């Protein structure tokens, strides 16, 4: 089971890195049209993602013994994946 899970997570991280890079090259993150940002499903997706991050963080924090590690993990989990977009034009 461990080899299967390792393979699965390698595929997941590789695909997420690819799609994030591809999307970043297509348009800046903050160039999303207002009607998309205010769409209920966009908001629901953000809630889903960040509650998933919090759920994962709680498990990681439970396993950590140091407060420094817990804080570092929190910052990494919440911020990893966000990027600064380069100006266009």
PDB file of N, CA and C in Angstrom:
ATOM      1  N   UNK A   1       0.813  -1.204   0.000  1.00  0.00           N
ATOM      2  CA  UNK A   1       0.000   0.000   0.000  1.00  0.00           C
ATOM      3  C   UNK A   1       0.854   1.265   0.000  1.00  0.00           C
ATOM      4  N   UNK A   2       1.991   1.249   0.719  1.00  0.00           N
ATOM      5  CA  UNK A   2       2.863   2.421   0.784  1.00  0.00           C
ATOM      6  C   UNK A   2       3.396   2.798  -0.599  1.00  0.00           C
ATOM      7  N   UNK A   3       3.874   1.829  -1.410  1.00  0.00           N
ATOM      8  CA  UNK A   3       4.332   2.210  -2.761  1.00  0.00           C
ATOM      9  C   UNK A   3       3.216   2.840  -3.603  1.00  0.00           C
ATOM     10  N   UNK A   4       2.002   2.315  -3.478  1.00  0.00           N
ATOM     11  CA  UNK A   4       0.870   2.887  -4.216  1.00  0.00           C
ATOM     12  C   UNK A   4       0.631   4.330  -3.786  1.00  0.00           C
ATOM     13  N   UNK A   5       0.623   4.574  -2.476  1.00  0.00           N
ATOM     14  CA  UNK A   5       0.382   5.933  -1.967  1.00  0.00           C
ATOM     15  C   UNK A   5       1.493   6.884  -2.399  1.00  0.00           C
ATOM     16  N   UNK A   6       2.723   6.422  -2.359  1.00  0.00           N
ATOM     17  CA  UNK A   6       3.832   7.269  -2.817  1.00  0.00           C
ATOM     18  C   UNK A   6       3.657   7.632  -4.283  1.00  0.00           C
ATOM     19  N   UNK A   7       3.330   6.652  -5.099  1.00  0.00           N
ATOM     20  CA  UNK A   7       3.100   6.910  -6.519  1.00  0.00           C
ATOM     21  C   UNK A   7       1.948   7.873  -6.742  1.00  0.00           C
ATOM     22  N   UNK A   8       0.863   7.661  -6.018  1.00  0.00           N
ATOM     23  CA  UNK A   8      -0.307   8.533  -6.139  1.00  0.00           C
ATOM     24  C   UNK A   8       0.052   9.971  -5.788  1.00  0.00           C
ATOM     25  N   UNK A   9       0.753  10.167  -4.677  1.00  0.00           N
ATOM     26  CA  UNK A   9       1.086  11.523  -4.251  1.00  0.00           C
ATOM     27  C   UNK A   9       2.126  12.174  -5.153  1.00  0.00           C
ATOM     28  N   UNK A  10       2.991  11.386  -5.768  1.00  0.00           N
ATOM     29  CA  UNK A  10       3.924  11.936  -6.755  1.00  0.00           C
ATOM     30  C   UNK A  10       3.148  12.443  -7.967  1.00  0.00           C
ATOM     31  N   UNK A  11       2.175  11.661  -8.413  1.00  0.00           N
ATOM     32  CA  UNK A  11       1.337  12.088  -9.539  1.00  0.00           C
ATOM     33  C   UNK A  11       0.553  13.349  -9.174  1.00  0.00           C
ATOM     34  N   UNK A  12       0.009  13.385  -7.962  1.00  0.00           N
ATOM     35  CA  UNK A  12      -0.771  14.554  -7.528  1.00  0.00           C
ATOM     36  C   UNK A  12       0.096  15.799  -7.484  1.00  0.00           C
ATOM     37  N   UNK A  13       1.260  15.729  -6.833  1.00  0.00           N
ATOM     38  CA  UNK A  13       2.089  16.942  -6.732  1.00  0.00           C
ATOM     39  C   UNK A  13       2.616  17.356  -8.091  1.00  0.00           C
ATOM     40  N   UNK A  14       2.991  16.394  -8.927  1.00  0.00           N
ATOM     41  CA  UNK A  14       3.484  16.734 -10.266  1.00  0.00           C
ATOM     42  C   UNK A  14       2.394  17.417 -11.081  1.00  0.00           C
ATOM     43  N   UNK A  15       1.169  16.898 -11.026  1.00  0.00           N
ATOM     44  CA  UNK A  15       0.082  17.498 -11.802  1.00  0.00           C
ATOM     45  C   UNK A  15      -0.290  18.875 -11.256  1.00  0.00           C
ATOM     46  N   UNK A  16      -0.254  19.049  -9.934  1.00  0.00           N
ATOM     47  CA  UNK A  16      -0.578  20.352  -9.352  1.00  0.00           C
ATOM     48  C   UNK A  16       0.502  21.387  -9.682  1.00  0.00           C
ATOM     49  N   UNK A  17       1.775  20.978  -9.639  1.00  0.00           N
ATOM     50  CA  UNK A  17       2.846  21.902 -10.013  1.00  0.00           C
ATOM     51  C   UNK A  17       2.718  22.290 -11.484  1.00  0.00           C
ATOM     52  N   UNK A  18       2.402  21.295 -12.342  1.00  0.00           N
ATOM     53  CA  UNK A  18       2.245  21.587 -13.766  1.00  0.00           C
ATOM     54  C   UNK A  18       1.081  22.537 -14.011  1.00  0.00           C
ATOM     55  N   UNK A  19      -0.093  22.236 -13.455  1.00  0.00           N
ATOM     56  CA  UNK A  19      -1.276  23.053 -13.746  1.00  0.00           C
ATOM     57  C   UNK A  19      -1.149  24.447 -13.134  1.00  0.00           C
ATOM     58  N   UNK A  20      -0.501  24.557 -11.983  1.00  0.00           N
ATOM     59  CA  UNK A  20      -0.286  25.871 -11.380  1.00  0.00           C
ATOM     60  C   UNK A  20       0.676  26.700 -12.231  1.00  0.00           C
ATOM     61  N   UNK A  21       1.749  26.076 -12.688  1.00  0.00           N
ATOM     62  CA  UNK A  21       2.682  26.780 -13.566  1.00  0.00           C
ATOM     63  C   UNK A  21       2.030  27.196 -14.869  1.00  0.00           C
ATOM     64  N   UNK A  22       1.283  26.285 -15.462  1.00  0.00           N
ATOM     65  CA  UNK A  22       0.585  26.579 -16.718  1.00  0.00           C
ATOM     66  C   UNK A  22      -0.395  27.739 -16.532  1.00  0.00           C
ATOM     67  N   UNK A  23      -1.202  27.686 -15.477  1.00  0.00           N
ATOM     68  CA  UNK A  23      -2.187  28.745 -15.234  1.00  0.00           C
ATOM     69  C   UNK A  23      -1.500  30.087 -14.977  1.00  0.00           C
ATOM     70  N   UNK A  24      -0.387  30.056 -14.245  1.00  0.00           N
ATOM     71  CA  UNK A  24       0.344  31.291 -13.960  1.00  0.00           C
ATOM     72  C   UNK A  24       0.886  31.933 -15.227  1.00  0.00           C
ATOM     73  N   UNK A  25       1.261  31.119 -16.190  1.00  0.00           N
ATOM     74  CA  UNK A  25       1.763  31.655 -17.452  1.00  0.00           C
ATOM     75  C   UNK A  25       0.641  32.157 -18.358  1.00  0.00           C
ATOM     76  N   UNK A  26      -0.585  31.690 -18.146  1.00  0.00           N
ATOM     77  CA  UNK A  26      -1.712  32.104 -18.975  1.00  0.00           C
ATOM     78  C   UNK A  26      -2.231  33.482 -18.587  1.00  0.00           C
ATOM     79  N   UNK A  27      -2.332  33.743 -17.284  1.00  0.00           N
ATOM     80  CA  UNK A  27      -2.813  35.040 -16.818  1.00  0.00           C
ATOM     81  C   UNK A  27      -2.421  35.233 -15.359  1.00  0.00           C
ATOM     82  N   UNK A  28      -2.261  36.484 -14.946  1.00  0.00           N
ATOM     83  CA  UNK A  28      -1.922  36.747 -13.549  1.00  0.00           C
ATOM     84  C   UNK A  28      -3.044  36.287 -12.617  1.00  0.00           C
ATOM     85  N   UNK A  29      -2.666  35.856 -11.445  1.00  0.00           N
ATOM     86  CA  UNK A  29      -3.635  35.356 -10.467  1.00  0.00           C
ATOM     87  C   UNK A  29      -4.705  36.383 -10.143  1.00  0.00           C
ATOM     88  N   UNK A  30      -4.320  37.633  -9.979  1.00  0.00           N
ATOM     89  CA  UNK A  30      -5.285  38.653  -9.569  1.00  0.00           C
ATOM     90  C   UNK A  30      -5.984  39.329 -10.740  1.00  0.00           C
ATOM     91  N   UNK A  31      -5.882  38.760 -11.937  1.00  0.00           N
ATOM     92  CA  UNK A  31      -6.593  39.283 -13.100  1.00  0.00           C
ATOM     93  C   UNK A  31      -7.910  38.540 -13.314  1.00  0.00           C
ATOM     94  N   UNK A  32      -8.383  37.861 -12.288  1.00  0.00           N
ATOM     95  CA  UNK A  32      -9.641  37.114 -12.387  1.00  0.00           C
ATOM     96  C   UNK A  32     -10.793  38.111 -12.461  1.00  0.00           C
ATOM     97  N   UNK A  33     -11.689  37.953 -13.417  1.00  0.00           N
ATOM     98  CA  UNK A  33     -12.820  38.881 -13.543  1.00  0.00           C
ATOM     99  C   UNK A  33     -13.700  38.889 -12.286  1.00  0.00           C
ATOM    100  N   UNK A  34     -14.273  40.041 -11.999  1.00  0.00           N
ATOM    101  CA  UNK A  34     -15.106  40.217 -10.805  1.00  0.00           C
ATOM    102  C   UNK A  34     -16.251  39.204 -10.745  1.00  0.00           C
ATOM    103  N   UNK A  35     -16.881  38.924 -11.900  1.00  0.00           N
ATOM    104  CA  UNK A  35     -18.011  37.990 -11.882  1.00  0.00           C
ATOM    105  C   UNK A  35     -17.577  36.566 -11.538  1.00  0.00           C
ATOM    106  N   UNK A  36     -16.305  36.241 -11.752  1.00  0.00           N
ATOM    107  CA  UNK A  36     -15.804  34.925 -11.349  1.00  0.00           C
ATOM    108  C   UNK A  36     -15.546  34.910  -9.843  1.00  0.00           C
ATOM    109  N   UNK A  37     -14.863  35.948  -9.351  1.00  0.00           N
ATOM    110  CA  UNK A  37     -14.505  36.023  -7.929  1.00  0.00           C
ATOM    111  C   UNK A  37     -15.746  36.021  -7.045  1.00  0.00           C
ATOM    112  N   UNK A  38     -16.837  36.607  -7.498  1.00  0.00           N
ATOM    113  CA  UNK A  38     -18.059  36.669  -6.690  1.00  0.00           C
ATOM    114  C   UNK A  38     -19.010  35.509  -6.948  1.00  0.00           C
ATOM    115  N   UNK A  39     -18.634  34.601  -7.841  1.00  0.00           N
ATOM    116  CA  UNK A  39     -19.499  33.458  -8.147  1.00  0.00           C
ATOM    117  C   UNK A  39     -19.558  32.519  -6.938  1.00  0.00           C
ATOM    118  N   UNK A  40     -20.751  32.038  -6.566  1.00  0.00           N
ATOM    119  CA  UNK A  40     -20.883  31.166  -5.391  1.00  0.00           C
ATOM    120  C   UNK A  40     -20.003  29.919  -5.428  1.00  0.00           C
ATOM    121  N   UNK A  41     -19.807  29.323  -6.605  1.00  0.00           N
ATOM    122  CA  UNK A  41     -18.984  28.125  -6.667  1.00  0.00           C
ATOM    123  C   UNK A  41     -17.504  28.433  -6.500  1.00  0.00           C
ATOM    124  N   UNK A  42     -17.072  29.598  -6.920  1.00  0.00           N
ATOM    125  CA  UNK A  42     -15.694  30.023  -6.689  1.00  0.00           C
ATOM    126  C   UNK A  42     -15.459  30.179  -5.181  1.00  0.00           C
ATOM    127  N   UNK A  43     -16.399  30.820  -4.506  1.00  0.00           N
ATOM    128  CA  UNK A  43     -16.297  31.013  -3.060  1.00  0.00           C
ATOM    129  C   UNK A  43     -16.338  29.665  -2.343  1.00  0.00           C
ATOM    130  N   UNK A  44     -17.236  28.784  -2.760  1.00  0.00           N
ATOM    131  CA  UNK A  44     -17.331  27.454  -2.142  1.00  0.00           C
ATOM    132  C   UNK A  44     -16.036  26.668  -2.332  1.00  0.00           C
ATOM    133  N   UNK A  45     -15.409  26.808  -3.494  1.00  0.00           N
ATOM    134  CA  UNK A  45     -14.146  26.114  -3.754  1.00  0.00           C
ATOM    135  C   UNK A  45     -13.035  26.634  -2.841  1.00  0.00           C
ATOM    136  N   UNK A  46     -12.987  27.943  -2.616  1.00  0.00           N
ATOM    137  CA  UNK A  46     -11.999  28.503  -1.689  1.00  0.00           C
ATOM    138  C   UNK A  46     -12.218  27.986  -0.273  1.00  0.00           C
ATOM    139  N   UNK A  47     -13.467  27.961   0.165  1.00  0.00           N
ATOM    140  CA  UNK A  47     -13.761  27.409   1.494  1.00  0.00           C
ATOM    141  C   UNK A  47     -13.293  25.958   1.581  1.00  0.00           C
ATOM    142  N   UNK A  48     -13.602  25.185   0.557  1.00  0.00           N
ATOM    143  CA  UNK A  48     -13.208  23.775   0.532  1.00  0.00           C
ATOM    144  C   UNK A  48     -11.695  23.636   0.625  1.00  0.00           C
ATOM    145  N   UNK A  49     -10.977  24.420  -0.155  1.00  0.00           N
ATOM    146  CA  UNK A  49      -9.513  24.335  -0.166  1.00  0.00           C
ATOM    147  C   UNK A  49      -8.932  24.722   1.191  1.00  0.00           C
ATOM    148  N   UNK A  50      -9.337  25.860   1.726  1.00  0.00           N
ATOM    149  CA  UNK A  50      -8.726  26.318   2.971  1.00  0.00           C
ATOM    150  C   UNK A  50      -9.152  25.492   4.174  1.00  0.00           C
ATOM    151  N   UNK A  51     -10.370  24.993   4.205  1.00  0.00           N
ATOM    152  CA  UNK A  51     -10.733  24.074   5.295  1.00  0.00           C
ATOM    153  C   UNK A  51      -9.945  22.774   5.179  1.00  0.00           C
ATOM    154  N   UNK A  52      -9.647  22.366   3.949  1.00  0.00           N
ATOM    155  CA  UNK A  52      -8.776  21.200   3.758  1.00  0.00           C
ATOM    156  C   UNK A  52      -7.379  21.473   4.283  1.00  0.00           C
ATOM    157  N   UNK A  53      -6.853  22.684   4.029  1.00  0.00           N
ATOM    158  CA  UNK A  53      -5.536  23.059   4.561  1.00  0.00           C
ATOM    159  C   UNK A  53      -5.548  23.037   6.088  1.00  0.00           C
ATOM    160  N   UNK A  54      -6.596  23.591   6.675  1.00  0.00           N
ATOM    161  CA  UNK A  54      -6.692  23.628   8.145  1.00  0.00           C
ATOM    162  C   UNK A  54      -6.774  22.210   8.706  1.00  0.00           C
ATOM    163  N   UNK A  55      -7.566  21.374   8.067  1.00  0.00           N
ATOM    164  CA  UNK A  55      -7.686  19.985   8.522  1.00  0.00           C
ATOM    165  C   UNK A  55      -6.338  19.284   8.485  1.00  0.00           C
ATOM    166  N   UNK A  56      -5.601  19.444   7.402  1.00  0.00           N
ATOM    167  CA  UNK A  56      -4.277  18.846   7.287  1.00  0.00           C
ATOM    168  C   UNK A  56      -3.337  19.430   8.332  1.00  0.00           C
ATOM    169  N   UNK A  57      -3.392  20.752   8.528  1.00  0.00           N
ATOM    170  CA  UNK A  57      -2.528  21.393   9.514  1.00  0.00           C
ATOM    171  C   UNK A  57      -2.779  20.857  10.924  1.00  0.00           C
ATOM    172  N   UNK A  58      -4.030  20.668  11.292  1.00  0.00           N
ATOM    173  CA  UNK A  58      -4.342  20.163  12.626  1.00  0.00           C
ATOM    174  C   UNK A  58      -3.691  18.801  12.836  1.00  0.00           C
ATOM    175  N   UNK A  59      -3.711  17.946  11.825  1.00  0.00           N
ATOM    176  CA  UNK A  59      -3.065  16.644  11.941  1.00  0.00           C
ATOM    177  C   UNK A  59      -1.554  16.806  12.081  1.00  0.00           C
ATOM    178  N   UNK A  60      -0.958  17.681  11.259  1.00  0.00           N
ATOM    179  CA  UNK A  60       0.490  17.912  11.330  1.00  0.00           C
ATOM    180  C   UNK A  60       0.857  18.485  12.700  1.00  0.00           C
ATOM    181  N   UNK A  61       0.096  19.448  13.185  1.00  0.00           N
ATOM    182  CA  UNK A  61       0.382  20.068  14.483  1.00  0.00           C
ATOM    183  C   UNK A  61       0.279  19.045  15.615  1.00  0.00           C
ATOM    184  N   UNK A  62      -0.661  18.138  15.493  1.00  0.00           N
ATOM    185  CA  UNK A  62      -0.817  17.080  16.495  1.00  0.00           C
ATOM    186  C   UNK A  62       0.447  16.225  16.579  1.00  0.00           C
ATOM    187  N   UNK A  63       1.092  15.999  15.435  1.00  0.00           N
ATOM    188  CA  UNK A  63       2.288  15.168  15.378  1.00  0.00           C
ATOM    189  C   UNK A  63       3.553  15.913  15.815  1.00  0.00           C
ATOM    190  N   UNK A  64       3.549  17.236  15.747  1.00  0.00           N
ATOM    191  CA  UNK A  64       4.731  18.026  16.100  1.00  0.00           C
ATOM    192  C   UNK A  64       4.797  18.261  17.611  1.00  0.00           C
ATOM    193  N   UNK A  65       6.009  18.355  18.137  1.00  0.00           N
ATOM    194  CA  UNK A  65       6.175  18.623  19.569  1.00  0.00           C
ATOM    195  C   UNK A  65       6.619  20.054  19.837  1.00  0.00           C
ATOM    196  N   UNK A  66       7.225  20.698  18.860  1.00  0.00           N
ATOM    197  CA  UNK A  66       7.757  22.046  19.036  1.00  0.00           C
ATOM    198  C   UNK A  66       6.760  23.088  18.517  1.00  0.00           C
ATOM    199  N   UNK A  67       6.594  24.167  19.277  1.00  0.00           N
ATOM    200  CA  UNK A  67       5.726  25.256  18.828  1.00  0.00           C
ATOM    201  C   UNK A  67       6.299  25.953  17.603  1.00  0.00           C
ATOM    202  N   UNK A  68       7.619  26.029  17.525  1.00  0.00           N
ATOM    203  CA  UNK A  68       8.256  26.636  16.356  1.00  0.00           C
ATOM    204  C   UNK A  68       7.898  25.837  15.106  1.00  0.00           C
ATOM    205  N   UNK A  69       7.987  24.516  15.192  1.00  0.00           N
ATOM    206  CA  UNK A  69       7.630  23.662  14.054  1.00  0.00           C
ATOM    207  C   UNK A  69       6.148  23.812  13.718  1.00  0.00           C
ATOM    208  N   UNK A  70       5.308  23.876  14.724  1.00  0.00           N
ATOM    209  CA  UNK A  70       3.861  24.033  14.472  1.00  0.00           C
ATOM    210  C   UNK A  70       3.570  25.331  13.730  1.00  0.00           C
ATOM    211  N   UNK A  71       4.224  26.420  14.144  1.00  0.00           N
ATOM    212  CA  UNK A  71       4.016  27.714  13.484  1.00  0.00           C
ATOM    213  C   UNK A  71       4.572  27.687  12.060  1.00  0.00           C
ATOM    214  N   UNK A  72       5.763  27.127  11.909  1.00  0.00           N
ATOM    215  CA  UNK A  72       6.363  27.034  10.569  1.00  0.00           C
ATOM    216  C   UNK A  72       5.488  26.208   9.631  1.00  0.00           C
ATOM    217  N   UNK A  73       4.974  25.101  10.124  1.00  0.00           N
ATOM    218  CA  UNK A  73       4.093  24.262   9.308  1.00  0.00           C
ATOM    219  C   UNK A  73       2.813  25.006   8.939  1.00  0.00           C
ATOM    220  N   UNK A  74       2.253  25.752   9.884  1.00  0.00           N
ATOM    221  CA  UNK A  74       1.027  26.516   9.600  1.00  0.00           C
ATOM    222  C   UNK A  74       1.272  27.509   8.464  1.00  0.00           C
ATOM    223  N   UNK A  75       2.353  28.268   8.576  1.00  0.00           N
ATOM    224  CA  UNK A  75       2.675  29.259   7.545  1.00  0.00           C
ATOM    225  C   UNK A  75       2.900  28.562   6.205  1.00  0.00           C
ATOM    226  N   UNK A  76       3.655  27.474   6.216  1.00  0.00           N
ATOM    227  CA  UNK A  76       3.935  26.763   4.966  1.00  0.00           C
ATOM    228  C   UNK A  76       2.672  26.209   4.328  1.00  0.00           C
ATOM    229  N   UNK A  77       1.804  25.608   5.122  1.00  0.00           N
ATOM    230  CA  UNK A  77       0.591  24.988   4.573  1.00  0.00           C
ATOM    231  C   UNK A  77      -0.370  26.040   4.035  1.00  0.00           C
ATOM    232  N   UNK A  78      -0.551  27.129   4.762  1.00  0.00           N
ATOM    233  CA  UNK A  78      -1.498  28.154   4.324  1.00  0.00           C
ATOM    234  C   UNK A  78      -0.959  28.943   3.122  1.00  0.00           C
ATOM    235  N   UNK A  79       0.345  29.228   3.112  1.00  0.00           N
ATOM    236  CA  UNK A  79       0.886  30.075   2.051  1.00  0.00           C
ATOM    237  C   UNK A  79       1.450  29.333   0.858  1.00  0.00           C
ATOM    238  N   UNK A  80       1.819  28.077   1.015  1.00  0.00           N
ATOM    239  CA  UNK A  80       2.412  27.354  -0.101  1.00  0.00           C
ATOM    240  C   UNK A  80       1.406  27.240  -1.239  1.00  0.00           C
ATOM    241  N   UNK A  81       1.845  27.563  -2.386  1.00  0.00           N
ATOM    242  CA  UNK A  81       0.940  27.520  -3.528  1.00  0.00           C
ATOM    243  C   UNK A  81       0.486  28.898  -3.951  1.00  0.00           C
ATOM    244  N   UNK A  82       0.571  29.874  -3.049  1.00  0.00           N
ATOM    245  CA  UNK A  82       0.292  31.234  -3.473  1.00  0.00           C
ATOM    246  C   UNK A  82       1.573  31.788  -4.054  1.00  0.00           C
ATOM    247  N   UNK A  83       1.431  32.629  -5.016  1.00  0.00           N
ATOM    248  CA  UNK A  83       2.626  33.171  -5.662  1.00  0.00           C
ATOM    249  C   UNK A  83       2.427  34.636  -5.986  1.00  0.00           C
ATOM    250  N   UNK A  84       3.513  35.305  -6.107  1.00  0.00           N
ATOM    251  CA  UNK A  84       3.458  36.703  -6.556  1.00  0.00           C
ATOM    252  C   UNK A  84       3.426  36.681  -8.081  1.00  0.00           C
ATOM    253  N   UNK A  85       2.492  37.413  -8.623  1.00  0.00           N
ATOM    254  CA  UNK A  85       2.379  37.449 -10.080  1.00  0.00           C
ATOM    255  C   UNK A  85       3.219  38.592 -10.617  1.00  0.00           C
ATOM    256  N   UNK A  86       3.885  38.339 -11.715  1.00  0.00           N
ATOM    257  CA  UNK A  86       4.676  39.405 -12.335  1.00  0.00           C
ATOM    258  C   UNK A  86       3.732  40.329 -13.093  1.00  0.00           C
ATOM    259  N   UNK A  87       4.051  41.604 -13.126  1.00  0.00           N
ATOM    260  CA  UNK A  87       3.190  42.553 -13.859  1.00  0.00           C
ATOM    261  C   UNK A  87       3.180  42.228 -15.350  1.00  0.00           C
ATOM    262  N   UNK A  88       2.057  42.456 -15.980  1.00  0.00           N
ATOM    263  CA  UNK A  88       1.955  42.217 -17.421  1.00  0.00           C
ATOM    264  C   UNK A  88       1.932  43.560 -18.135  1.00  0.00           C
ATOM    265  N   UNK A  89       2.360  43.527 -19.359  1.00  0.00           N
ATOM    266  CA  UNK A  89       2.287  44.723 -20.185  1.00  0.00           C
ATOM    267  C   UNK A  89       3.476  45.511 -20.127  1.00  0.00           C
TER     268      UNK A  89
END
